[in-house]
Amino acid sequence: MLAPVTSAQRLIAVSGILTFAFLGAIQALYGPLLPGMRVTFGVDASEVGLIFTAHGLGALLGIFLPSGVNAPVVASRWLGIASTLLLLGAGALLFAPVWPAMLAAAFTLAMGFGIHVVRLNSLFVEGFGARGMTMSLLINAAFSVGSILGPLILALSGEPSRGIFGAVAIAALALLPVSLLTDRRISSPPAHVADGSADRPRKSERPRAVLVAFVLLMCLTSGAENSIGGWTTTLALARGYTYPEAANLTALFFGGIFLGRLLAAGFAHRIQAGVIVVGAITAKAALLLIAATTAAGPIAFALAGIAIAPIFSTTLVWVGASLPTSQHVSALVIGGALLGAALFPAMVGRVIGEFGPRSAPPAILALALLSLAVAVWIYVARGR
């Protein structure tokens, strides 16, 4: 029988759901804002794509920062620090006078983003006992909802204005006291969370090679996902869509991810994780091929969200079934995803700067095909 929910747990639940919806909206804003940023700061596609690199690297630092502090720090203090960084970053994004300052602001905001992601996930898993996994899934679903709402709000505004970061700063200010009020008695998660997977036999005779392959797989798949989310608006504008229509396609992409996760939850337990990952990447590649070769490119781009949806979480399950699970392994794999999110959208931006927006689908298709090759290799190396 599940224990009653405490007042501290209710506070953490409210804080987590609101925060993750907020984080999802923030991440989804950059893509629709790219056209306006290019005009405001006079930068080309390759330079404006560096905003994704700044965000990805800041989030990567934020993910590892709490674990790098030796003194025990309660979660509420880290959440307060994270919300402060979100507030400072959003304010700087609103008033940044030059492009380097804009990148520094995005990096600062993303540090708070990364700290929130790792600390709230830890709080939900460790602080809710048997409900931990369900609550963790709930806050990540809230992230998807925020990713849909961000572009929709911009579409309603009718133009890509960075004035939206004023609203982000106000929301971060409102979030700060909630973060500071979260229960200070919950300590940092243990260095190793036992879920039984560490006792499983290794499924591969080459565990180190398989681990490297999983890191590469997450890097490529996350890079493709963030490239699509970041450049859908730009591609749609190049194909003749109005700005509200283009921003709505970005919202459709994130809506597809949300819908895909709901659909995957219904059958994921019946199918091997490796089969789901290989199948999802194949479907994503097919949609990117349509985007690269037909006039329906922006729509196919947006629908790719449904195919992408199960890849991240199912790959983590696949890692647990393939290798002894530890915090080190999980950090490496998730770090690979964040690295891909930092590098590849900017690289796609360079391709767009050289060959135009229509080159985005072929460039991302190349990432999808590479990730498919890696996924198939892992599947074969594990013997299934």
mmCIF file of C-alpha atoms in Angstrom:
data_model
loop_
_atom_site.group_PDB
_atom_site.id
_atom_site.type_symbol
_atom_site.label_atom_id
_atom_site.label_comp_id
_atom_site.label_asym_id
_atom_site.label_seq_id
_atom_site.Cartn_x
_atom_site.Cartn_y
_atom_site.Cartn_z
ATOM 1 C CA MET A 1 0.000 0.000 0.000
ATOM 2 C CA LEU A 2 1.315 3.437 -0.938
ATOM 3 C CA ALA A 3 2.103 5.829 1.883
ATOM 4 C CA PRO A 4 0.035 9.043 2.149
ATOM 5 C CA VAL A 5 1.390 12.029 0.262
ATOM 6 C CA THR A 6 3.015 14.545 2.627
ATOM 7 C CA SER A 7 2.780 18.327 2.423
ATOM 8 C CA ALA A 8 6.458 18.468 1.388
ATOM 9 C CA GLN A 9 5.793 16.042 -1.449
ATOM 10 C CA ARG A 10 2.838 18.142 -2.607
ATOM 11 C CA LEU A 11 5.064 21.207 -2.663
ATOM 12 C CA ILE A 12 7.732 19.370 -4.661
ATOM 13 C CA ALA A 13 5.097 18.053 -7.082
ATOM 14 C CA VAL A 14 3.672 21.518 -7.739
ATOM 15 C CA SER A 15 7.143 23.021 -8.067
ATOM 16 C CA GLY A 16 8.289 20.263 -10.416
ATOM 17 C CA ILE A 17 5.279 20.360 -12.722
ATOM 18 C CA LEU A 18 5.311 24.157 -13.032
ATOM 19 C CA THR A 19 9.076 24.279 -13.481
ATOM 20 C CA PHE A 20 9.243 21.590 -16.161
ATOM 21 C CA ALA A 21 6.397 23.161 -18.151
ATOM 22 C CA PHE A 22 8.329 26.439 -17.906
ATOM 23 C CA LEU A 23 11.597 24.779 -19.017
ATOM 24 C CA GLY A 24 9.874 23.147 -21.976
ATOM 25 C CA ALA A 25 8.538 26.511 -23.121
ATOM 26 C CA ILE A 26 11.979 28.109 -22.807
ATOM 27 C CA GLN A 27 13.721 25.447 -24.890
ATOM 28 C CA ALA A 28 11.060 25.622 -27.607
ATOM 29 C CA LEU A 29 11.290 29.426 -27.940
ATOM 30 C CA TYR A 30 14.721 29.632 -29.561
ATOM 31 C CA GLY A 31 13.740 28.110 -32.917
ATOM 32 C CA PRO A 32 10.831 30.470 -33.674
ATOM 33 C CA LEU A 33 12.926 33.438 -32.489
ATOM 34 C CA LEU A 34 15.842 32.761 -34.872
ATOM 35 C CA PRO A 35 14.511 34.936 -37.747
ATOM 36 C CA GLY A 36 14.055 37.909 -35.419
ATOM 37 C CA MET A 37 17.486 37.407 -33.858
ATOM 38 C CA ARG A 38 19.129 37.427 -37.275
ATOM 39 C CA VAL A 39 17.515 40.800 -38.063
ATOM 40 C CA THR A 40 18.140 42.345 -34.639
ATOM 41 C CA PHE A 41 21.810 41.405 -34.398
ATOM 42 C CA GLY A 42 22.730 41.236 -38.095
ATOM 43 C CA VAL A 43 24.026 37.654 -37.927
ATOM 44 C CA ASP A 44 23.746 34.906 -40.535
ATOM 45 C CA ALA A 45 22.308 31.409 -40.117
ATOM 46 C CA SER A 46 25.603 29.875 -39.034
ATOM 47 C CA GLU A 47 26.102 32.488 -36.307
ATOM 48 C CA VAL A 48 22.527 32.498 -35.032
ATOM 49 C CA GLY A 49 22.731 28.704 -34.656
ATOM 50 C CA LEU A 50 25.311 29.230 -31.905
ATOM 51 C CA ILE A 51 22.402 30.032 -29.571
ATOM 52 C CA PHE A 52 21.740 26.277 -29.468
ATOM 53 C CA THR A 53 25.383 25.596 -28.624
ATOM 54 C CA ALA A 54 25.301 28.145 -25.791
ATOM 55 C CA HIS A 55 22.109 26.611 -24.419
ATOM 56 C CA GLY A 56 23.387 23.044 -24.731
ATOM 57 C CA LEU A 57 26.750 23.725 -23.085
ATOM 58 C CA GLY A 58 25.140 25.719 -20.288
ATOM 59 C CA ALA A 59 22.671 22.908 -19.619
ATOM 60 C CA LEU A 60 25.503 20.358 -19.695
ATOM 61 C CA LEU A 61 27.399 22.323 -17.041
ATOM 62 C CA GLY A 62 24.225 22.654 -14.997
ATOM 63 C CA ILE A 63 23.634 18.889 -15.125
ATOM 64 C CA PHE A 64 27.054 18.064 -13.656
ATOM 65 C CA LEU A 65 27.478 21.089 -11.351
ATOM 66 C CA PRO A 66 25.540 19.740 -8.319
ATOM 67 C CA SER A 67 27.391 16.419 -8.344
ATOM 68 C CA GLY A 68 30.707 18.279 -8.462
ATOM 69 C CA VAL A 69 30.110 19.963 -5.112
ATOM 70 C CA ASN A 70 31.600 17.911 -2.275
ATOM 71 C CA ALA A 71 29.685 19.494 0.622
ATOM 72 C CA PRO A 72 26.139 18.165 1.030
ATOM 73 C CA VAL A 73 23.772 20.740 -0.447
ATOM 74 C CA VAL A 74 20.040 20.358 0.032
ATOM 75 C CA ALA A 75 17.925 20.293 -3.096
ATOM 76 C CA SER A 76 15.976 23.441 -2.250
ATOM 77 C CA ARG A 77 19.160 25.496 -2.248
ATOM 78 C CA TRP A 78 20.112 24.211 -5.678
ATOM 79 C CA LEU A 79 16.635 24.914 -7.000
ATOM 80 C CA GLY A 80 16.850 28.459 -5.671
ATOM 81 C CA ILE A 81 20.196 28.907 -7.417
ATOM 82 C CA ALA A 82 18.732 27.449 -10.606
ATOM 83 C CA SER A 83 15.715 29.779 -10.577
ATOM 84 C CA THR A 84 18.011 32.752 -9.956
ATOM 85 C CA LEU A 85 20.083 31.778 -12.992
ATOM 86 C CA LEU A 86 16.896 31.505 -15.064
ATOM 87 C CA LEU A 87 15.879 35.001 -13.938
ATOM 88 C CA LEU A 88 19.283 36.541 -14.657
ATOM 89 C CA GLY A 89 19.587 34.784 -18.007
ATOM 90 C CA ALA A 90 16.110 35.791 -19.167
ATOM 91 C CA GLY A 91 16.715 39.416 -18.191
ATOM 92 C CA ALA A 92 20.009 39.427 -20.044
ATOM 93 C CA LEU A 93 18.392 37.855 -23.133
ATOM 94 C CA LEU A 94 15.824 40.660 -23.122
ATOM 95 C CA PHE A 95 18.343 43.507 -22.930
ATOM 96 C CA ALA A 96 21.521 42.046 -24.521
ATOM 97 C CA PRO A 97 22.943 44.799 -26.781
ATOM 98 C CA VAL A 98 25.234 42.626 -28.912
ATOM 99 C CA TRP A 99 25.303 39.020 -30.119
ATOM 100 C CA PRO A 100 28.096 37.752 -27.798
ATOM 101 C CA ALA A 101 26.110 39.071 -24.831
ATOM 102 C CA MET A 102 23.062 37.205 -26.140
ATOM 103 C CA LEU A 103 25.055 33.962 -26.221
ATOM 104 C CA ALA A 104 26.387 34.555 -22.698
ATOM 105 C CA ALA A 105 22.836 35.176 -21.498
ATOM 106 C CA ALA A 106 21.596 31.946 -23.103
ATOM 107 C CA PHE A 107 24.459 30.055 -21.424
ATOM 108 C CA THR A 108 23.547 31.525 -18.016
ATOM 109 C CA LEU A 109 19.865 30.681 -18.395
ATOM 110 C CA ALA A 110 20.735 27.163 -19.544
ATOM 111 C CA MET A 111 22.832 26.534 -16.431
ATOM 112 C CA GLY A 112 19.701 27.073 -14.368
ATOM 113 C CA PHE A 113 17.824 24.875 -16.846
ATOM 114 C CA GLY A 114 20.289 22.006 -16.379
ATOM 115 C CA ILE A 115 20.332 22.248 -12.580
ATOM 116 C CA HIS A 116 16.531 22.130 -12.483
ATOM 117 C CA VAL A 117 16.420 19.093 -14.770
ATOM 118 C CA VAL A 118 18.828 16.950 -12.761
ATOM 119 C CA ARG A 119 17.745 18.046 -9.277
ATOM 120 C CA LEU A 120 13.985 17.794 -9.848
ATOM 121 C CA ASN A 121 14.287 14.391 -11.479
ATOM 122 C CA SER A 122 16.342 13.249 -8.480
ATOM 123 C CA LEU A 123 13.822 14.720 -6.031
ATOM 124 C CA PHE A 124 10.924 13.019 -7.743
ATOM 125 C CA VAL A 125 12.584 9.610 -7.949
ATOM 126 C CA GLU A 126 14.031 9.701 -4.421
ATOM 127 C CA GLY A 127 11.349 11.717 -2.637
ATOM 128 C CA PHE A 128 8.214 9.846 -3.712
ATOM 129 C CA GLY A 129 9.194 6.243 -2.953
ATOM 130 C CA ALA A 130 7.113 3.805 -4.987
ATOM 131 C CA ARG A 131 5.504 6.733 -6.808
ATOM 132 C CA GLY A 132 8.899 8.080 -7.916
ATOM 133 C CA MET A 133 8.998 6.763 -11.485
ATOM 134 C CA THR A 134 5.385 7.770 -12.186
ATOM 135 C CA MET A 135 5.998 11.272 -10.826
ATOM 136 C CA SER A 136 9.183 11.604 -12.880
ATOM 137 C CA LEU A 137 7.221 10.712 -16.015
ATOM 138 C CA LEU A 138 4.637 13.323 -15.022
ATOM 139 C CA ILE A 139 7.079 16.211 -14.863
ATOM 140 C CA ASN A 140 8.639 15.195 -18.179
ATOM 141 C CA ALA A 141 5.137 15.180 -19.704
ATOM 142 C CA ALA A 142 4.734 18.715 -18.324
ATOM 143 C CA PHE A 143 7.951 19.612 -20.179
ATOM 144 C CA SER A 144 6.325 18.508 -23.442
ATOM 145 C CA VAL A 145 3.247 20.613 -22.720
ATOM 146 C CA GLY A 146 5.462 23.661 -22.195
ATOM 147 C CA SER A 147 7.279 22.915 -25.463
ATOM 148 C CA ILE A 148 3.938 23.121 -27.266
ATOM 149 C CA LEU A 149 2.761 26.293 -25.532
ATOM 150 C CA GLY A 150 5.961 28.328 -26.114
ATOM 151 C CA PRO A 151 5.760 28.436 -29.938
ATOM 152 C CA LEU A 152 1.965 28.845 -29.807
ATOM 153 C CA ILE A 153 2.329 31.989 -27.682
ATOM 154 C CA LEU A 154 4.831 33.384 -30.177
ATOM 155 C CA ALA A 155 2.482 32.517 -33.064
ATOM 156 C CA LEU A 156 -0.291 34.511 -31.389
ATOM 157 C CA SER A 157 2.038 37.506 -31.106
ATOM 158 C CA GLY A 158 2.391 37.531 -34.891
ATOM 159 C CA GLU A 159 6.104 38.342 -34.967
ATOM 160 C CA PRO A 160 9.367 36.871 -33.651
ATOM 161 C CA SER A 161 10.182 39.314 -30.846
ATOM 162 C CA ARG A 162 12.627 38.625 -28.033
ATOM 163 C CA GLY A 163 10.318 40.667 -25.829
ATOM 164 C CA ILE A 164 8.940 37.257 -24.842
ATOM 165 C CA PHE A 165 11.969 36.937 -22.557
ATOM 166 C CA GLY A 166 10.416 39.661 -20.401
ATOM 167 C CA ALA A 167 7.576 37.237 -19.680
ATOM 168 C CA VAL A 168 10.164 34.498 -19.074
ATOM 169 C CA ALA A 169 11.925 36.706 -16.510
ATOM 170 C CA ILE A 170 8.638 37.458 -14.729
ATOM 171 C CA ALA A 171 7.791 33.738 -14.636
ATOM 172 C CA ALA A 172 11.274 32.948 -13.274
ATOM 173 C CA LEU A 173 10.800 35.592 -10.560
ATOM 174 C CA ALA A 174 7.457 34.033 -9.612
ATOM 175 C CA LEU A 175 9.084 30.587 -9.554
ATOM 176 C CA LEU A 176 11.922 31.665 -7.237
ATOM 177 C CA PRO A 177 9.996 31.598 -3.917
ATOM 178 C CA VAL A 178 8.451 28.233 -4.848
ATOM 179 C CA SER A 179 11.956 26.844 -5.382
ATOM 180 C CA LEU A 180 13.182 28.292 -2.095
ATOM 181 C CA LEU A 181 10.250 26.750 -0.221
ATOM 182 C CA THR A 182 10.853 23.178 -1.364
ATOM 183 C CA ASP A 183 11.673 20.795 1.420
ATOM 184 C CA ARG A 184 15.257 21.308 2.666
ATOM 185 C CA ARG A 185 15.275 17.975 4.442
ATOM 186 C CA ILE A 186 15.608 15.942 1.228
ATOM 187 C CA SER A 187 19.283 15.213 0.695
ATOM 188 C CA SER A 188 21.235 14.552 -2.463
ATOM 189 C CA PRO A 189 20.566 11.215 -4.208
ATOM 190 C CA PRO A 190 22.945 8.356 -3.465
ATOM 191 C CA ALA A 191 25.910 7.784 -5.727
ATOM 192 C CA HIS A 192 24.346 4.563 -6.943
ATOM 193 C CA VAL A 193 20.648 3.858 -7.280
ATOM 194 C CA ALA A 194 20.008 0.145 -7.182
ATOM 195 C CA ASP A 195 17.223 -1.006 -9.466
ATOM 196 C CA GLY A 196 18.350 -4.539 -10.010
ATOM 197 C CA SER A 197 19.943 -3.806 -13.339
ATOM 198 C CA ALA A 198 23.453 -3.815 -11.887
ATOM 199 C CA ASP A 199 23.052 -7.487 -11.078
ATOM 200 C CA ARG A 200 22.043 -8.452 -14.569
ATOM 201 C CA PRO A 201 24.583 -10.274 -16.706
ATOM 202 C CA ARG A 202 26.158 -8.275 -19.424
ATOM 203 C CA LYS A 203 24.396 -8.761 -22.713
ATOM 204 C CA SER A 204 27.500 -7.983 -24.731
ATOM 205 C CA GLU A 205 31.039 -9.261 -24.673
ATOM 206 C CA ARG A 206 32.214 -5.738 -25.510
ATOM 207 C CA PRO A 207 30.596 -3.558 -22.813
ATOM 208 C CA ARG A 208 32.998 -0.631 -23.255
ATOM 209 C CA ALA A 209 32.427 -0.507 -27.011
ATOM 210 C CA VAL A 210 28.673 -0.769 -26.473
ATOM 211 C CA LEU A 211 28.777 2.094 -23.948
ATOM 212 C CA VAL A 212 30.665 4.300 -26.405
ATOM 213 C CA ALA A 213 28.116 3.379 -29.067
ATOM 214 C CA PHE A 214 25.218 4.325 -26.771
ATOM 215 C CA VAL A 215 26.826 7.703 -26.038
ATOM 216 C CA LEU A 216 27.262 8.284 -29.782
ATOM 217 C CA LEU A 217 23.686 7.158 -30.445
ATOM 218 C CA MET A 218 22.288 9.619 -27.905
ATOM 219 C CA CYS A 219 24.507 12.375 -29.287
ATOM 220 C CA LEU A 220 23.253 11.849 -32.854
ATOM 221 C CA THR A 221 19.570 11.355 -32.007
ATOM 222 C CA SER A 222 19.449 14.339 -29.660
ATOM 223 C CA GLY A 223 21.302 16.424 -32.237
ATOM 224 C CA ALA A 224 18.713 15.548 -34.884
ATOM 225 C CA GLU A 225 15.782 16.226 -32.532
ATOM 226 C CA ASN A 226 17.055 19.642 -31.485
ATOM 227 C CA SER A 227 17.994 20.548 -35.047
ATOM 228 C CA ILE A 228 14.447 19.836 -36.234
ATOM 229 C CA GLY A 229 12.889 21.750 -33.343
ATOM 230 C CA GLY A 230 15.276 24.647 -33.860
ATOM 231 C CA TRP A 231 15.102 25.025 -37.648
ATOM 232 C CA THR A 232 11.474 24.109 -38.505
ATOM 233 C CA THR A 233 10.367 27.751 -38.382
ATOM 234 C CA THR A 234 13.238 28.857 -40.630
ATOM 235 C CA LEU A 235 12.522 26.105 -43.170
ATOM 236 C CA ALA A 236 8.796 26.895 -43.197
ATOM 237 C CA LEU A 237 9.428 30.611 -43.790
ATOM 238 C CA ALA A 238 11.719 29.711 -46.703
ATOM 239 C CA ARG A 239 8.889 27.597 -48.167
ATOM 240 C CA GLY A 240 6.471 30.547 -48.124
ATOM 241 C CA TYR A 241 4.636 30.039 -44.826
ATOM 242 C CA THR A 242 3.679 33.086 -42.749
ATOM 243 C CA TYR A 243 5.390 33.518 -39.385
ATOM 244 C CA PRO A 244 2.365 32.357 -37.314
ATOM 245 C CA GLU A 245 2.026 29.293 -39.566
ATOM 246 C CA ALA A 246 5.744 28.543 -39.241
ATOM 247 C CA ALA A 247 5.663 28.886 -35.445
ATOM 248 C CA ASN A 248 2.618 26.611 -35.335
ATOM 249 C CA LEU A 249 4.583 23.940 -37.195
ATOM 250 C CA THR A 250 7.234 24.112 -34.479
ATOM 251 C CA ALA A 251 4.488 23.668 -31.888
ATOM 252 C CA LEU A 252 3.199 20.727 -33.957
ATOM 253 C CA PHE A 253 6.638 19.118 -33.780
ATOM 254 C CA PHE A 254 6.708 19.299 -29.980
ATOM 255 C CA GLY A 255 3.062 18.259 -29.875
ATOM 256 C CA GLY A 256 4.055 15.195 -31.902
ATOM 257 C CA ILE A 257 6.689 14.347 -29.293
ATOM 258 C CA PHE A 258 4.066 14.604 -26.543
ATOM 259 C CA LEU A 259 1.574 12.472 -28.491
ATOM 260 C CA GLY A 260 4.261 9.949 -29.413
ATOM 261 C CA ARG A 261 5.224 9.505 -25.778
ATOM 262 C CA LEU A 262 1.628 8.825 -24.834
ATOM 263 C CA LEU A 263 1.284 6.282 -27.640
ATOM 264 C CA ALA A 264 4.603 4.602 -26.805
ATOM 265 C CA ALA A 265 3.580 4.200 -23.166
ATOM 266 C CA GLY A 266 0.830 1.840 -24.314
ATOM 267 C CA PHE A 267 3.069 -0.680 -26.048
ATOM 268 C CA ALA A 268 6.623 -0.093 -24.837
ATOM 269 C CA HIS A 269 6.435 -2.854 -22.214
ATOM 270 C CA ARG A 270 5.486 -5.422 -24.877
ATOM 271 C CA ILE A 271 8.362 -4.764 -27.305
ATOM 272 C CA GLN A 272 12.121 -4.935 -26.824
ATOM 273 C CA ALA A 273 13.690 -1.521 -26.314
ATOM 274 C CA GLY A 274 16.165 -2.052 -29.150
ATOM 275 C CA VAL A 275 13.361 -2.831 -31.601
ATOM 276 C CA ILE A 276 11.535 0.363 -30.625
ATOM 277 C CA VAL A 277 14.666 2.509 -31.004
ATOM 278 C CA VAL A 278 15.626 1.076 -34.402
ATOM 279 C CA GLY A 279 12.031 1.346 -35.629
ATOM 280 C CA ALA A 280 11.612 4.930 -34.404
ATOM 281 C CA ILE A 281 14.869 6.075 -36.007
ATOM 282 C CA THR A 282 13.851 4.396 -39.274
ATOM 283 C CA ALA A 283 10.493 6.222 -39.224
ATOM 284 C CA LYS A 284 12.266 9.498 -38.459
ATOM 285 C CA ALA A 285 14.643 8.968 -41.388
ATOM 286 C CA ALA A 286 11.709 8.258 -43.711
ATOM 287 C CA LEU A 287 9.991 11.514 -42.729
ATOM 288 C CA LEU A 288 13.234 13.450 -43.163
ATOM 289 C CA LEU A 289 13.609 11.930 -46.617
ATOM 290 C CA ILE A 290 10.120 13.224 -47.461
ATOM 291 C CA ALA A 291 11.101 16.618 -46.063
ATOM 292 C CA ALA A 292 14.235 16.677 -48.203
ATOM 293 C CA THR A 293 12.592 15.638 -51.488
ATOM 294 C CA THR A 294 9.002 16.965 -51.521
ATOM 295 C CA ALA A 295 7.080 20.226 -51.105
ATOM 296 C CA ALA A 296 5.629 18.869 -47.856
ATOM 297 C CA GLY A 297 8.994 19.371 -46.168
ATOM 298 C CA PRO A 298 7.930 21.565 -43.190
ATOM 299 C CA ILE A 299 4.928 19.338 -42.435
ATOM 300 C CA ALA A 300 7.063 16.162 -42.579
ATOM 301 C CA PHE A 301 9.595 17.954 -40.377
ATOM 302 C CA ALA A 302 6.896 18.633 -37.809
ATOM 303 C CA LEU A 303 5.468 15.096 -37.916
ATOM 304 C CA ALA A 304 8.936 13.690 -37.211
ATOM 305 C CA GLY A 305 8.231 14.533 -33.570
ATOM 306 C CA ILE A 306 5.961 11.487 -33.303
ATOM 307 C CA ALA A 307 8.764 9.189 -34.487
ATOM 308 C CA ILE A 308 11.349 10.870 -32.263
ATOM 309 C CA ALA A 309 9.195 10.686 -29.112
ATOM 310 C CA PRO A 310 10.194 7.258 -27.707
ATOM 311 C CA ILE A 311 13.881 7.353 -28.626
ATOM 312 C CA PHE A 312 15.388 9.092 -25.589
ATOM 313 C CA SER A 313 13.601 7.255 -22.775
ATOM 314 C CA THR A 314 13.655 3.881 -24.556
ATOM 315 C CA THR A 315 17.378 4.202 -25.217
ATOM 316 C CA LEU A 316 17.925 4.692 -21.475
ATOM 317 C CA VAL A 317 15.961 1.481 -20.854
ATOM 318 C CA TRP A 318 18.057 -0.243 -23.518
ATOM 319 C CA VAL A 319 21.234 0.929 -21.781
ATOM 320 C CA GLY A 320 19.983 -0.526 -18.490
ATOM 321 C CA ALA A 321 19.284 -3.877 -20.165
ATOM 322 C CA SER A 322 22.669 -3.929 -21.901
ATOM 323 C CA LEU A 323 25.165 -2.668 -19.330
ATOM 324 C CA PRO A 324 25.602 -2.626 -15.556
ATOM 325 C CA THR A 325 23.738 0.489 -14.462
ATOM 326 C CA SER A 326 25.506 3.173 -12.456
ATOM 327 C CA GLN A 327 25.406 6.935 -12.049
ATOM 328 C CA HIS A 328 28.581 7.129 -14.146
ATOM 329 C CA VAL A 329 27.018 5.270 -17.062
ATOM 330 C CA SER A 330 23.813 7.318 -16.886
ATOM 331 C CA ALA A 331 25.750 10.598 -16.736
ATOM 332 C CA LEU A 332 27.829 9.640 -19.785
ATOM 333 C CA VAL A 333 24.786 8.678 -21.839
ATOM 334 C CA ILE A 334 22.759 11.749 -20.888
ATOM 335 C CA GLY A 335 25.861 13.880 -21.370
ATOM 336 C CA GLY A 336 26.107 12.513 -24.906
ATOM 337 C CA ALA A 337 22.545 13.692 -25.549
ATOM 338 C CA LEU A 338 23.309 17.181 -24.243
ATOM 339 C CA LEU A 339 26.500 17.348 -26.295
ATOM 340 C CA GLY A 340 24.547 16.502 -29.440
ATOM 341 C CA ALA A 341 21.981 19.174 -28.592
ATOM 342 C CA ALA A 342 24.807 21.699 -28.216
ATOM 343 C CA LEU A 343 26.755 20.845 -31.371
ATOM 344 C CA PHE A 344 24.531 19.677 -34.192
ATOM 345 C CA PRO A 345 21.898 22.458 -34.408
ATOM 346 C CA ALA A 346 24.752 24.951 -34.806
ATOM 347 C CA MET A 347 26.377 22.728 -37.438
ATOM 348 C CA VAL A 348 23.078 22.565 -39.327
ATOM 349 C CA GLY A 349 22.997 26.357 -39.075
ATOM 350 C CA ARG A 350 26.364 26.515 -40.820
ATOM 351 C CA VAL A 351 25.033 24.287 -43.575
ATOM 352 C CA ILE A 352 22.000 26.568 -43.934
ATOM 353 C CA GLY A 353 24.272 29.621 -44.032
ATOM 354 C CA GLU A 354 26.249 28.060 -46.874
ATOM 355 C CA PHE A 355 23.493 26.387 -48.927
ATOM 356 C CA GLY A 356 20.201 27.936 -47.762
ATOM 357 C CA PRO A 357 17.303 26.718 -45.559
ATOM 358 C CA ARG A 358 16.350 23.905 -47.949
ATOM 359 C CA SER A 359 19.598 22.151 -47.066
ATOM 360 C CA ALA A 360 18.402 21.548 -43.485
ATOM 361 C CA PRO A 361 16.385 18.337 -44.131
ATOM 362 C CA PRO A 362 19.239 16.553 -46.001
ATOM 363 C CA ALA A 363 21.722 17.569 -43.290
ATOM 364 C CA ILE A 364 19.513 16.227 -40.504
ATOM 365 C CA LEU A 365 18.706 13.135 -42.577
ATOM 366 C CA ALA A 366 22.441 12.378 -42.574
ATOM 367 C CA LEU A 367 22.387 12.473 -38.742
ATOM 368 C CA ALA A 368 19.392 10.129 -38.715
ATOM 369 C CA LEU A 369 21.083 7.622 -41.016
ATOM 370 C CA LEU A 370 24.268 7.675 -38.922
ATOM 371 C CA SER A 371 22.248 7.089 -35.750
ATOM 372 C CA LEU A 372 20.392 4.232 -37.450
ATOM 373 C CA ALA A 373 23.706 2.588 -38.314
ATOM 374 C CA VAL A 374 24.880 2.919 -34.700
ATOM 375 C CA ALA A 375 21.599 1.541 -33.332
ATOM 376 C CA VAL A 376 21.741 -1.472 -35.646
ATOM 377 C CA TRP A 377 25.357 -2.116 -34.599
ATOM 378 C CA ILE A 378 24.357 -2.081 -30.918
ATOM 379 C CA TYR A 379 21.445 -4.415 -31.628
ATOM 380 C CA VAL A 380 23.739 -6.888 -33.425
ATOM 381 C CA ALA A 381 26.562 -6.544 -30.870
ATOM 382 C CA ARG A 382 24.184 -7.453 -28.064
ATOM 383 C CA GLY A 383 23.027 -10.528 -29.962
ATOM 384 C CA ARG A 384 19.438 -9.266 -30.337
#
